[in-house]
Coordinates of C-alpha atoms in Angstrom, one line a residue:
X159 CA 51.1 57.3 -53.4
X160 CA 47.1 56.8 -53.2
X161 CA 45.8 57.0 -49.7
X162 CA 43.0 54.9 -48.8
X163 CA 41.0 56.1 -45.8
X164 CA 41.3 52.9 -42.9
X165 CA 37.9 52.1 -40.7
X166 CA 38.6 50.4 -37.7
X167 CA 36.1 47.2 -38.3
X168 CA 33.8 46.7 -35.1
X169 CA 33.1 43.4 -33.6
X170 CA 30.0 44.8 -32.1
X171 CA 26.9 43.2 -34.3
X172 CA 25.3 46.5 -34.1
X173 CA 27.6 47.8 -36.4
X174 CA 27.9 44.6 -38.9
X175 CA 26.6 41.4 -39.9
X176 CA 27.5 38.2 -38.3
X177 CA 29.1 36.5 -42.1
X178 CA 31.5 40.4 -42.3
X179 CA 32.8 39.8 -38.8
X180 CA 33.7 36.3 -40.0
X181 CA 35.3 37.2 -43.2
X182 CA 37.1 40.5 -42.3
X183 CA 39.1 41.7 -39.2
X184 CA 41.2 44.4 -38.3
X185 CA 41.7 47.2 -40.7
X186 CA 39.6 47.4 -43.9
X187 CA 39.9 50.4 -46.3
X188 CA 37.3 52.8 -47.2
X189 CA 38.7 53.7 -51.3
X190 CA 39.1 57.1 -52.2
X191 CA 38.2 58.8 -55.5
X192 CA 41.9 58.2 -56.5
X193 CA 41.9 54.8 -55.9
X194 CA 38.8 54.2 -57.9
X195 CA 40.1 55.6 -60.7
X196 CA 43.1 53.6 -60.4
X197 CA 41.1 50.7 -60.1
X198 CA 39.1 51.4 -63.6
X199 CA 42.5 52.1 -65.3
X200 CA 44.2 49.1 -64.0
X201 CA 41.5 47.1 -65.9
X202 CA 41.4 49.4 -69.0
X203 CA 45.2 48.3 -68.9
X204 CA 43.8 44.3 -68.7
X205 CA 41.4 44.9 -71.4
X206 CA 43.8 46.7 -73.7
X207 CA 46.2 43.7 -73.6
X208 CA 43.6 41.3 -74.0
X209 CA 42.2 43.2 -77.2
X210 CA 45.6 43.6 -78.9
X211 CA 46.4 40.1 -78.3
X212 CA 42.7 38.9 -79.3
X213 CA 43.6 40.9 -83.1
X214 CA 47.0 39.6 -83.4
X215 CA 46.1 36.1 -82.9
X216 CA 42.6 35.6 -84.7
X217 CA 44.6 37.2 -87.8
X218 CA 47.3 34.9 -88.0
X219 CA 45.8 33.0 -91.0
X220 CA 46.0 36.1 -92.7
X221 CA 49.5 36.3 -91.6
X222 CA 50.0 32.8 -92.9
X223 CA 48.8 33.7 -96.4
X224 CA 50.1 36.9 -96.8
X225 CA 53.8 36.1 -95.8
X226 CA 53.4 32.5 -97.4
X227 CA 53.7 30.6 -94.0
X228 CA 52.9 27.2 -93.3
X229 CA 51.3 25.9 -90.0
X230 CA 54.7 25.1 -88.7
X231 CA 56.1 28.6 -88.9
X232 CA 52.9 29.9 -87.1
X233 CA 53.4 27.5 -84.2
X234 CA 57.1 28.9 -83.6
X235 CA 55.9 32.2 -84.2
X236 CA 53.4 31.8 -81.2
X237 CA 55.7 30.0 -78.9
X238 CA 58.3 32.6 -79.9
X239 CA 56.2 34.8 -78.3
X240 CA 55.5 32.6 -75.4
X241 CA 59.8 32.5 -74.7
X242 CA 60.4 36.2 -75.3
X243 CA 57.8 37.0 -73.2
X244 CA 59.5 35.6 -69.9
X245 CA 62.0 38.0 -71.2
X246 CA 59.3 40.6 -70.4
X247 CA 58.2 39.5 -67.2
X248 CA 62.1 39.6 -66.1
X249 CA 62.3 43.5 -67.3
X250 CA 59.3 44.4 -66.0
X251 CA 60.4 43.0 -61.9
X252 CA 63.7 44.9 -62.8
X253 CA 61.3 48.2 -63.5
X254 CA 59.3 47.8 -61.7
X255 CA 61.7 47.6 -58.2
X256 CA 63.5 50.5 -59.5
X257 CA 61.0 52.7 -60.5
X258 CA 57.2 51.6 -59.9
X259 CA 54.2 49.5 -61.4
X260 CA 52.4 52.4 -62.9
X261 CA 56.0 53.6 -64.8
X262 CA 56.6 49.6 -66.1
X263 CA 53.0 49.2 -67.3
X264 CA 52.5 52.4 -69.4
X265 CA 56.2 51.2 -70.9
X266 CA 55.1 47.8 -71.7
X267 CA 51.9 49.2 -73.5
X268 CA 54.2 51.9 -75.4
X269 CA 56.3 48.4 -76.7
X270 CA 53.1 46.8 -77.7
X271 CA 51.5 49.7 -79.4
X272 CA 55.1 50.0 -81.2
X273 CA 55.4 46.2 -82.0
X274 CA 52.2 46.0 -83.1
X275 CA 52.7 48.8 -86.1
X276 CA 56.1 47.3 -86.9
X277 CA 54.0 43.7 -87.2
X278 CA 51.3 46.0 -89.4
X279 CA 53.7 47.3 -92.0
X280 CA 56.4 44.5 -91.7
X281 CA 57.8 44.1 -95.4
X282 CA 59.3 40.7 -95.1
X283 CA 59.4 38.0 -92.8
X284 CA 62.2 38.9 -91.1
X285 CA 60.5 41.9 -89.6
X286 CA 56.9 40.4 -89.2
X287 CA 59.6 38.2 -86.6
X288 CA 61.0 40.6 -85.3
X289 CA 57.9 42.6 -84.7
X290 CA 56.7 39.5 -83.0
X291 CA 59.8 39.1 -80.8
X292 CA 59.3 43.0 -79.4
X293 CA 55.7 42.0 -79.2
X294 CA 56.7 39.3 -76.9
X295 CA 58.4 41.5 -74.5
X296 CA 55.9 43.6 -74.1
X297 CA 53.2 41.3 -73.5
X298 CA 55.2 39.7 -70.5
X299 CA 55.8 43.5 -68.9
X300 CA 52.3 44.3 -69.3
X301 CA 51.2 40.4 -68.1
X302 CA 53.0 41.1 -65.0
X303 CA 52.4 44.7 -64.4
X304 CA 48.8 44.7 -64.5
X305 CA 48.8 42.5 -61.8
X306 CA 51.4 44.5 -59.6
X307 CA 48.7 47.5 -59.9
X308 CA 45.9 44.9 -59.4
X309 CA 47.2 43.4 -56.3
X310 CA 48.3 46.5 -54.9
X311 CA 44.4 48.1 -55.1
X312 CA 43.6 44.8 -53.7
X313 CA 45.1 45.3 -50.8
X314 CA 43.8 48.9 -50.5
X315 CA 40.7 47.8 -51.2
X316 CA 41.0 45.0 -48.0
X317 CA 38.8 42.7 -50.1
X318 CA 38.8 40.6 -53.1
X319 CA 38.6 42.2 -56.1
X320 CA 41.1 40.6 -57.9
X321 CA 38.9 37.7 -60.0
X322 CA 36.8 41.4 -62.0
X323 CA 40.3 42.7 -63.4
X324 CA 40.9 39.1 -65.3
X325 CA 37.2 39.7 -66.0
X326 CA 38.7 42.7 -67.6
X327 CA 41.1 41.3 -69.8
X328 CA 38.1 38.3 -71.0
X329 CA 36.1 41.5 -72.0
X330 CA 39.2 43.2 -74.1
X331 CA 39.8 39.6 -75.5
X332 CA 35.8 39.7 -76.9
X333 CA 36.1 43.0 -77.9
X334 CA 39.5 42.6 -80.1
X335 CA 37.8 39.4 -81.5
X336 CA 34.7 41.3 -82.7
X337 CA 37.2 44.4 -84.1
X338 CA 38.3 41.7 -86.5
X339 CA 35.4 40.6 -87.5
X340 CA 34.0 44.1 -88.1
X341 CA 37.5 44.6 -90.1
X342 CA 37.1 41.5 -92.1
X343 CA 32.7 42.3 -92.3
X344 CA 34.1 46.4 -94.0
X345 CA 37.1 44.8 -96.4
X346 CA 39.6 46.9 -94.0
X347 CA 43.4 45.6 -95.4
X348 CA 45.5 43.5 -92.6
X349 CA 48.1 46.3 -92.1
X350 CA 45.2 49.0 -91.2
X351 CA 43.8 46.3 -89.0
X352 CA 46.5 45.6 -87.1
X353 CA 47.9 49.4 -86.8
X354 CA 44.1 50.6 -85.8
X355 CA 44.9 47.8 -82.7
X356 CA 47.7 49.3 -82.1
X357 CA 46.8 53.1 -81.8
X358 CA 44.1 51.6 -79.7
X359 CA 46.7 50.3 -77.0
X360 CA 48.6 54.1 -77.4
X361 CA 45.7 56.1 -77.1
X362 CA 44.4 53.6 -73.8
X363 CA 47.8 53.9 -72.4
X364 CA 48.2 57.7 -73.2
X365 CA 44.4 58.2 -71.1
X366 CA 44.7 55.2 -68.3
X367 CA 48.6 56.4 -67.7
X368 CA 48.3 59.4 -65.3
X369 CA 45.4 57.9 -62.8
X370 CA 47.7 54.3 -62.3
X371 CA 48.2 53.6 -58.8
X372 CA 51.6 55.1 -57.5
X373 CA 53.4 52.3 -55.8
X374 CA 57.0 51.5 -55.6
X375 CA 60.7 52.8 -55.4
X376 CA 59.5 56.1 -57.3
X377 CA 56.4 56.3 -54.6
X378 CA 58.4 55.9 -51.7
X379 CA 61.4 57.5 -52.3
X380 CA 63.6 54.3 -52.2
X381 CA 65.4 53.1 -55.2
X382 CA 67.4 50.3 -53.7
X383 CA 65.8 47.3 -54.7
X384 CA 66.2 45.0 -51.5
X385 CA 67.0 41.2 -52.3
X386 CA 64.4 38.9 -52.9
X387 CA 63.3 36.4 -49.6
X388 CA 60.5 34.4 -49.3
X389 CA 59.3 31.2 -48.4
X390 CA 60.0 28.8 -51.2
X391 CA 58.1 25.9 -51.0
X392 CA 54.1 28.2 -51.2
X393 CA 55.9 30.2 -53.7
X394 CA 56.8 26.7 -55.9
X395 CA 53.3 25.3 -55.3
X396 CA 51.8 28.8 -56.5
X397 CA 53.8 29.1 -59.9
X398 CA 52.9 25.1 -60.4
X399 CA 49.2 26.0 -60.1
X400 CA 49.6 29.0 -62.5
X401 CA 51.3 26.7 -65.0
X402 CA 48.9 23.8 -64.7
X403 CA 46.0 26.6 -65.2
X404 CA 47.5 28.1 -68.3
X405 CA 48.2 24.7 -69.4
X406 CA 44.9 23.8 -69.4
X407 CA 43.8 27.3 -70.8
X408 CA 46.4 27.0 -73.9
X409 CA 45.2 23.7 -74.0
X410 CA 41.5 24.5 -75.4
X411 CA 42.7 27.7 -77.0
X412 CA 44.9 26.0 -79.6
X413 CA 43.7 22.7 -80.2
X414 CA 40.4 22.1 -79.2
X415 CA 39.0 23.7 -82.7
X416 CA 41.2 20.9 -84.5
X417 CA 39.8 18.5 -82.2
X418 CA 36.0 19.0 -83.0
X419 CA 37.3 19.3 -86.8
X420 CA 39.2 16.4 -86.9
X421 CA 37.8 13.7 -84.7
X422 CA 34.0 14.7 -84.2
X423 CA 33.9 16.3 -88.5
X424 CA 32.3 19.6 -87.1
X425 CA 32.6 22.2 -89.6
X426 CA 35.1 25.1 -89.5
X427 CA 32.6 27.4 -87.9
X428 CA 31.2 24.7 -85.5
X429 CA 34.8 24.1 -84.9
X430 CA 35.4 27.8 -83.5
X431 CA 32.4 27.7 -80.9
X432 CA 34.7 25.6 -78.6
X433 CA 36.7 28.6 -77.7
X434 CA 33.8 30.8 -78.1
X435 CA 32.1 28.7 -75.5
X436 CA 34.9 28.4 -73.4
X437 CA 35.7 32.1 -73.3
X438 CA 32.0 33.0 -72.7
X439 CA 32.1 30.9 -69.4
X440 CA 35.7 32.5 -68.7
X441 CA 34.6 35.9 -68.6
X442 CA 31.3 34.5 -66.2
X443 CA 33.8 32.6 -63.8
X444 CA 36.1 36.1 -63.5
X445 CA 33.5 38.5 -63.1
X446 CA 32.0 36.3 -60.4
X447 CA 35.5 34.9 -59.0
X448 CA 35.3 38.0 -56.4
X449 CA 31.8 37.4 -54.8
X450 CA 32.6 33.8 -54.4
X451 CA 36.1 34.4 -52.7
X452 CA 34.9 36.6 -50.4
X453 CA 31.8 34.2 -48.9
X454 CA 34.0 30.7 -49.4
X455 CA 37.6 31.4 -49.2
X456 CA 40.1 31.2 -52.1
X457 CA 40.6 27.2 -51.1
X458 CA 36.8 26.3 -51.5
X459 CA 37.0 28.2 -54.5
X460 CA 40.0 26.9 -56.6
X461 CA 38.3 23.2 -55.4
X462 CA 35.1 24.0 -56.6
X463 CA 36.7 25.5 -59.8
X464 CA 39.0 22.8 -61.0
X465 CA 36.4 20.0 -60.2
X466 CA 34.4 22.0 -62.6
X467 CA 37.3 22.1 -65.2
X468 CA 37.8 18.8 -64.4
X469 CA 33.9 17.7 -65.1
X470 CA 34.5 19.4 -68.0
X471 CA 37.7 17.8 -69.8
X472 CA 36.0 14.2 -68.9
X473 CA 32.7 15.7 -71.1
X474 CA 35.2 16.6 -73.7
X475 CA 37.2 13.4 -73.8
X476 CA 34.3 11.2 -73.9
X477 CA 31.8 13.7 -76.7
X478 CA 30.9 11.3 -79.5
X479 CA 29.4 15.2 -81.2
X480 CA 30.2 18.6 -81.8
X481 CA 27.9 20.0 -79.7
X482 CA 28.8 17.6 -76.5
X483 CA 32.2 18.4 -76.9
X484 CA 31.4 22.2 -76.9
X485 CA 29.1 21.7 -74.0
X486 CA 32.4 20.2 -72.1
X487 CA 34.6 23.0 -73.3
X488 CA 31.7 25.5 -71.9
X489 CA 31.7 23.3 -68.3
X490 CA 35.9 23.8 -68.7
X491 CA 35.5 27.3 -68.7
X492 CA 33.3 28.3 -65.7
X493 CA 35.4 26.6 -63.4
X494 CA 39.0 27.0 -64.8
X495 CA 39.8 30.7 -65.3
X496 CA 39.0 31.9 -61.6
X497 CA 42.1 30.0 -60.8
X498 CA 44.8 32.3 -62.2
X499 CA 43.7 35.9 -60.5
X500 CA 44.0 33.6 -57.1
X501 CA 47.0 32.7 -58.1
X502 CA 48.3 36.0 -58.0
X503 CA 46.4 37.3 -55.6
X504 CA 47.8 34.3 -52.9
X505 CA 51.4 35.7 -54.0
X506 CA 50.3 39.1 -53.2
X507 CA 50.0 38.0 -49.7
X508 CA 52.9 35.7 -49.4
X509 CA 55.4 38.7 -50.3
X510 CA 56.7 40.9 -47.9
X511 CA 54.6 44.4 -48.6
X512 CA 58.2 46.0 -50.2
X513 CA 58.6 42.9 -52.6
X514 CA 55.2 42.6 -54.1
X515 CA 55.6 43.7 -57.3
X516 CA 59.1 41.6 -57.7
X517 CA 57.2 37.9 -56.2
X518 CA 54.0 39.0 -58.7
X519 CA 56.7 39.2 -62.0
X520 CA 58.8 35.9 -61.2
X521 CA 55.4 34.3 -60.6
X522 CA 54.5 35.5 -64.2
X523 CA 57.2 33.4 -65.5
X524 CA 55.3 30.2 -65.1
X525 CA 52.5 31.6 -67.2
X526 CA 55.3 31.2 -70.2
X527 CA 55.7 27.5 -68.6
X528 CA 52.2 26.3 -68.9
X529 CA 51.3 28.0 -72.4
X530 CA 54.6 25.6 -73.5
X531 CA 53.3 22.9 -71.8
X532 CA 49.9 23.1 -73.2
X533 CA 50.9 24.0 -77.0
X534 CA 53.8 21.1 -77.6
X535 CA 53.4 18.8 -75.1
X536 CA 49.5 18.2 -75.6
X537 CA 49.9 18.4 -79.5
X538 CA 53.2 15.8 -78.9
X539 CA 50.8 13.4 -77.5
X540 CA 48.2 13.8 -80.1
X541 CA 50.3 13.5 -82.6
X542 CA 51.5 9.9 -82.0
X543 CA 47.6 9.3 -80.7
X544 CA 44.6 11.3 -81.0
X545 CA 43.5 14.8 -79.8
X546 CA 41.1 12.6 -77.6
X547 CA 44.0 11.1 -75.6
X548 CA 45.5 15.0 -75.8
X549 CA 42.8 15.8 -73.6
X550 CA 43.5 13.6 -70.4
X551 CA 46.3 15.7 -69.7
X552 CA 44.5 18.8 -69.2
X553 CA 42.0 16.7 -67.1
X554 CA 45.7 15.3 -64.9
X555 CA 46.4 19.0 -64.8
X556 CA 42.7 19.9 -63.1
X557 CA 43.0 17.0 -61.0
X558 CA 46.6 18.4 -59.9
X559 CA 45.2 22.0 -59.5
X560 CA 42.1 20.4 -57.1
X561 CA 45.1 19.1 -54.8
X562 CA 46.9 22.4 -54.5
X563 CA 44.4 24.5 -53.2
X564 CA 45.5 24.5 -49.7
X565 CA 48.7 26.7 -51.4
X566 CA 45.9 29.4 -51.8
X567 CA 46.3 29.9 -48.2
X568 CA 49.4 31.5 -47.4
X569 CA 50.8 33.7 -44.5
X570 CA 52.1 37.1 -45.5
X571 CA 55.9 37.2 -44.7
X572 CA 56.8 40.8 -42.9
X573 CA 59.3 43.0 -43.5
X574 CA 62.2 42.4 -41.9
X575 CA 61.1 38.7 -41.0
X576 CA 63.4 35.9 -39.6
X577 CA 66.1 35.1 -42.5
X578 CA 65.7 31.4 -40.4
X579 CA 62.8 30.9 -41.5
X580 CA 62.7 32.1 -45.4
X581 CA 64.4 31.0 -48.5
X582 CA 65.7 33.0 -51.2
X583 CA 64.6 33.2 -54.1
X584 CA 68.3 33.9 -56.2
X585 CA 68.4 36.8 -58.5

């Protein structure tokens, strides 16, 4: 396991500012070289998922034409993906509690590396499917174990740092979105694409691998994987506010294109600045998510942010143009995306310290949830309304997440703690 060196924090104001002794007591961690490099490659690991995912979903069209698909298929395709990876997140606590983080995340990049050249050369449908399906899984091992190394440095760290590893995967997302446009700029053929994505992720996982953060079973010699207890009620709240975020997130990502196409008759690539926008502001909101946390508090912070998503879905709802609508999306996306790092962090600290990693992946699962909730149920309402109408839900959804902030707040739970007091969570 990583050491981190501990520095008794004075009270004396000699030694540190009056807003530190505030915001940090007892024990805070001075990282070693280790530990920083554990740190870079546990947001390598974010960025590699968010590129691979960024060039298997921008090429879908292409999908669509070569296999003969109409927009139907593609839906199922993607919430297929959405289902199987919840399969994912469940393998990934099992590896994870038996082995460690570091061993479940390098797997989980192996299977998308794999899936992703099976998806390159798939010869029929069947096995683009399939390819899909493996995908899947290995999107919700990786989902979940990037976030069992990042909360883990987190708490080595003492501070927040969570908010800069999302920033990590916004980054990754931009990059795999500009890898297909270079593709699509130099002719290069869908398969080579694809499979130049995937030896991406191998060779990523094949450099990061080694300097992952040792933490778990394997690290402390322990491969009994204790059951699960923790107080149910925070838990719930936390997992609704992770599915009311990525329902809001999945939300703009799949329809808010067809919106500004549809009701406001912006042009195709008008259309696509909405998610451009939204993502921009995503990747501003993470990499600043940290700084914020640590001078407000995460519950001053998840307030501020979905009042500001909230602002946001009312400028969308009401946009009588293109550009007002991509303003709102914009506003959306420098309040929302903080949320879901917080999220995980907040679980990171209701978990006793030995069941971390196990409370991160069942938290995962109501990523899966919301990304349902904001593909089918939004696109049920517009479809027997308007896209306009679609919209108030996310805005319900921000509203929701504005009221649960307090849930941001929990108390660690410590080894060993009262039974009276705890509820399982069932295996």
């Amino acid at each position: 396991m990583l050491d981190a060196r501990p520095v008794r924090c004075l009270n004396s104001s000699t030694h540190r500012p009056k807003r530190a002794r505030r915001k940090h007591t007892g024990l805070m961690t001075l990282p070693t070289p280790a530990l920083r490099a554990a740190r870079v490659s546990t947001a390598v690991g974010f960025g590699l998922q968010g590129m691979f995912l960024a060039a298997l979903l921008t090429q879908l069209p292409q999908f669509k034409d070569r296999y003969g698909f109409d927009d139907s298929t593609i839906v199922v395709a993607v919430v297929l993906v959405s289902l199987v990876a919840a399969v994912g997140s469940v393998i990934a606590e099992y590896l994870a509690t038996r082995t460690s983080s570091k061993t479940t995340l390098r797997a989980g990049l192996f299977v998308i590396a794999c899936a992703g050249t099976g998806i390159a050369f798939a010869p029929s449908p069947a096995a683009f499917f399939t390819g899909f399906a493996v995908y899947g899984i290995g999107l919700g091992m990786v989902d979940a174990a990037t976030n069992m190394q990042a909360v883990a440095i987190q708490h080595r760290y003492g501070r927040s740092i969570l908010s800069s590893f999302h920033g990590a995967w916004s980054v990754g997302a931009i990059v795999g979105a500009l890898y297909v446009s270079a593709c699509s700029a130099l002719e290069v053929s869908l398969p080579v694409s694809i499979f130049g994505a995937a030896l991406g992720v191998a060779a990523g996982t094949l450099l990061i691998g080694p300097r992952l953060l040792e933490v778990g079973p394997e690290a402390e010699a322990n491969t009994s994987a204790a059951p699960l207890t923790i107080p149910m009620r925070p838990f719930l709240a936390l997992g609704a506010a992770m599915a009311l975020f990525f329902a809001i997130d999945f939300s703009v990502g799949n329809w808010s294109a067809l919106y500004l196409k549809d009701l406001l008759l912006a042009s195709a690539s008008t259309a696509a600045l909405a998610v451009a926008a939204y993502q921009t502001a995503g990747l501003v909101s993470r990499l600043t998510g940290d700084f914020w946390v640590r001078r407000h508090g995460e519950v001053a912070v998840v307030r501020v942010g979905a009042a500001i998503a909230a602002l946001g879905l009312v400028v969308v709802i009401v946009a009588q143009s293109p550009t007002v609508a991509i303003i709102g999306f914009l506003i959306v996306g420098l309040g929302a995306p903080v949320i879901a790092p917080l999220c995980f962090s907040a679980a990171g600290r209701l978990a006793p310290p030995d069941q971390t990693d196990a409370v991160i992946a069942r938290l995962n699962l109501f990523n899966y949830a919301g990304t349902l909730v904001g593909g089918a149920i939004v696109g049920a309402v517009a479809a027997v309304s308007d896209l306009r109408i679609g919209f108030v839900l996310p805005l319900l959804f921000a509203v929701a997440l504005f009221l649960l902030a307090p849930a941001f707040r929990p108390k660690r739970v410590a080894a060993g703690a009262d039974s009276a007091d705890l509820t399982r969570v069932v295996d």
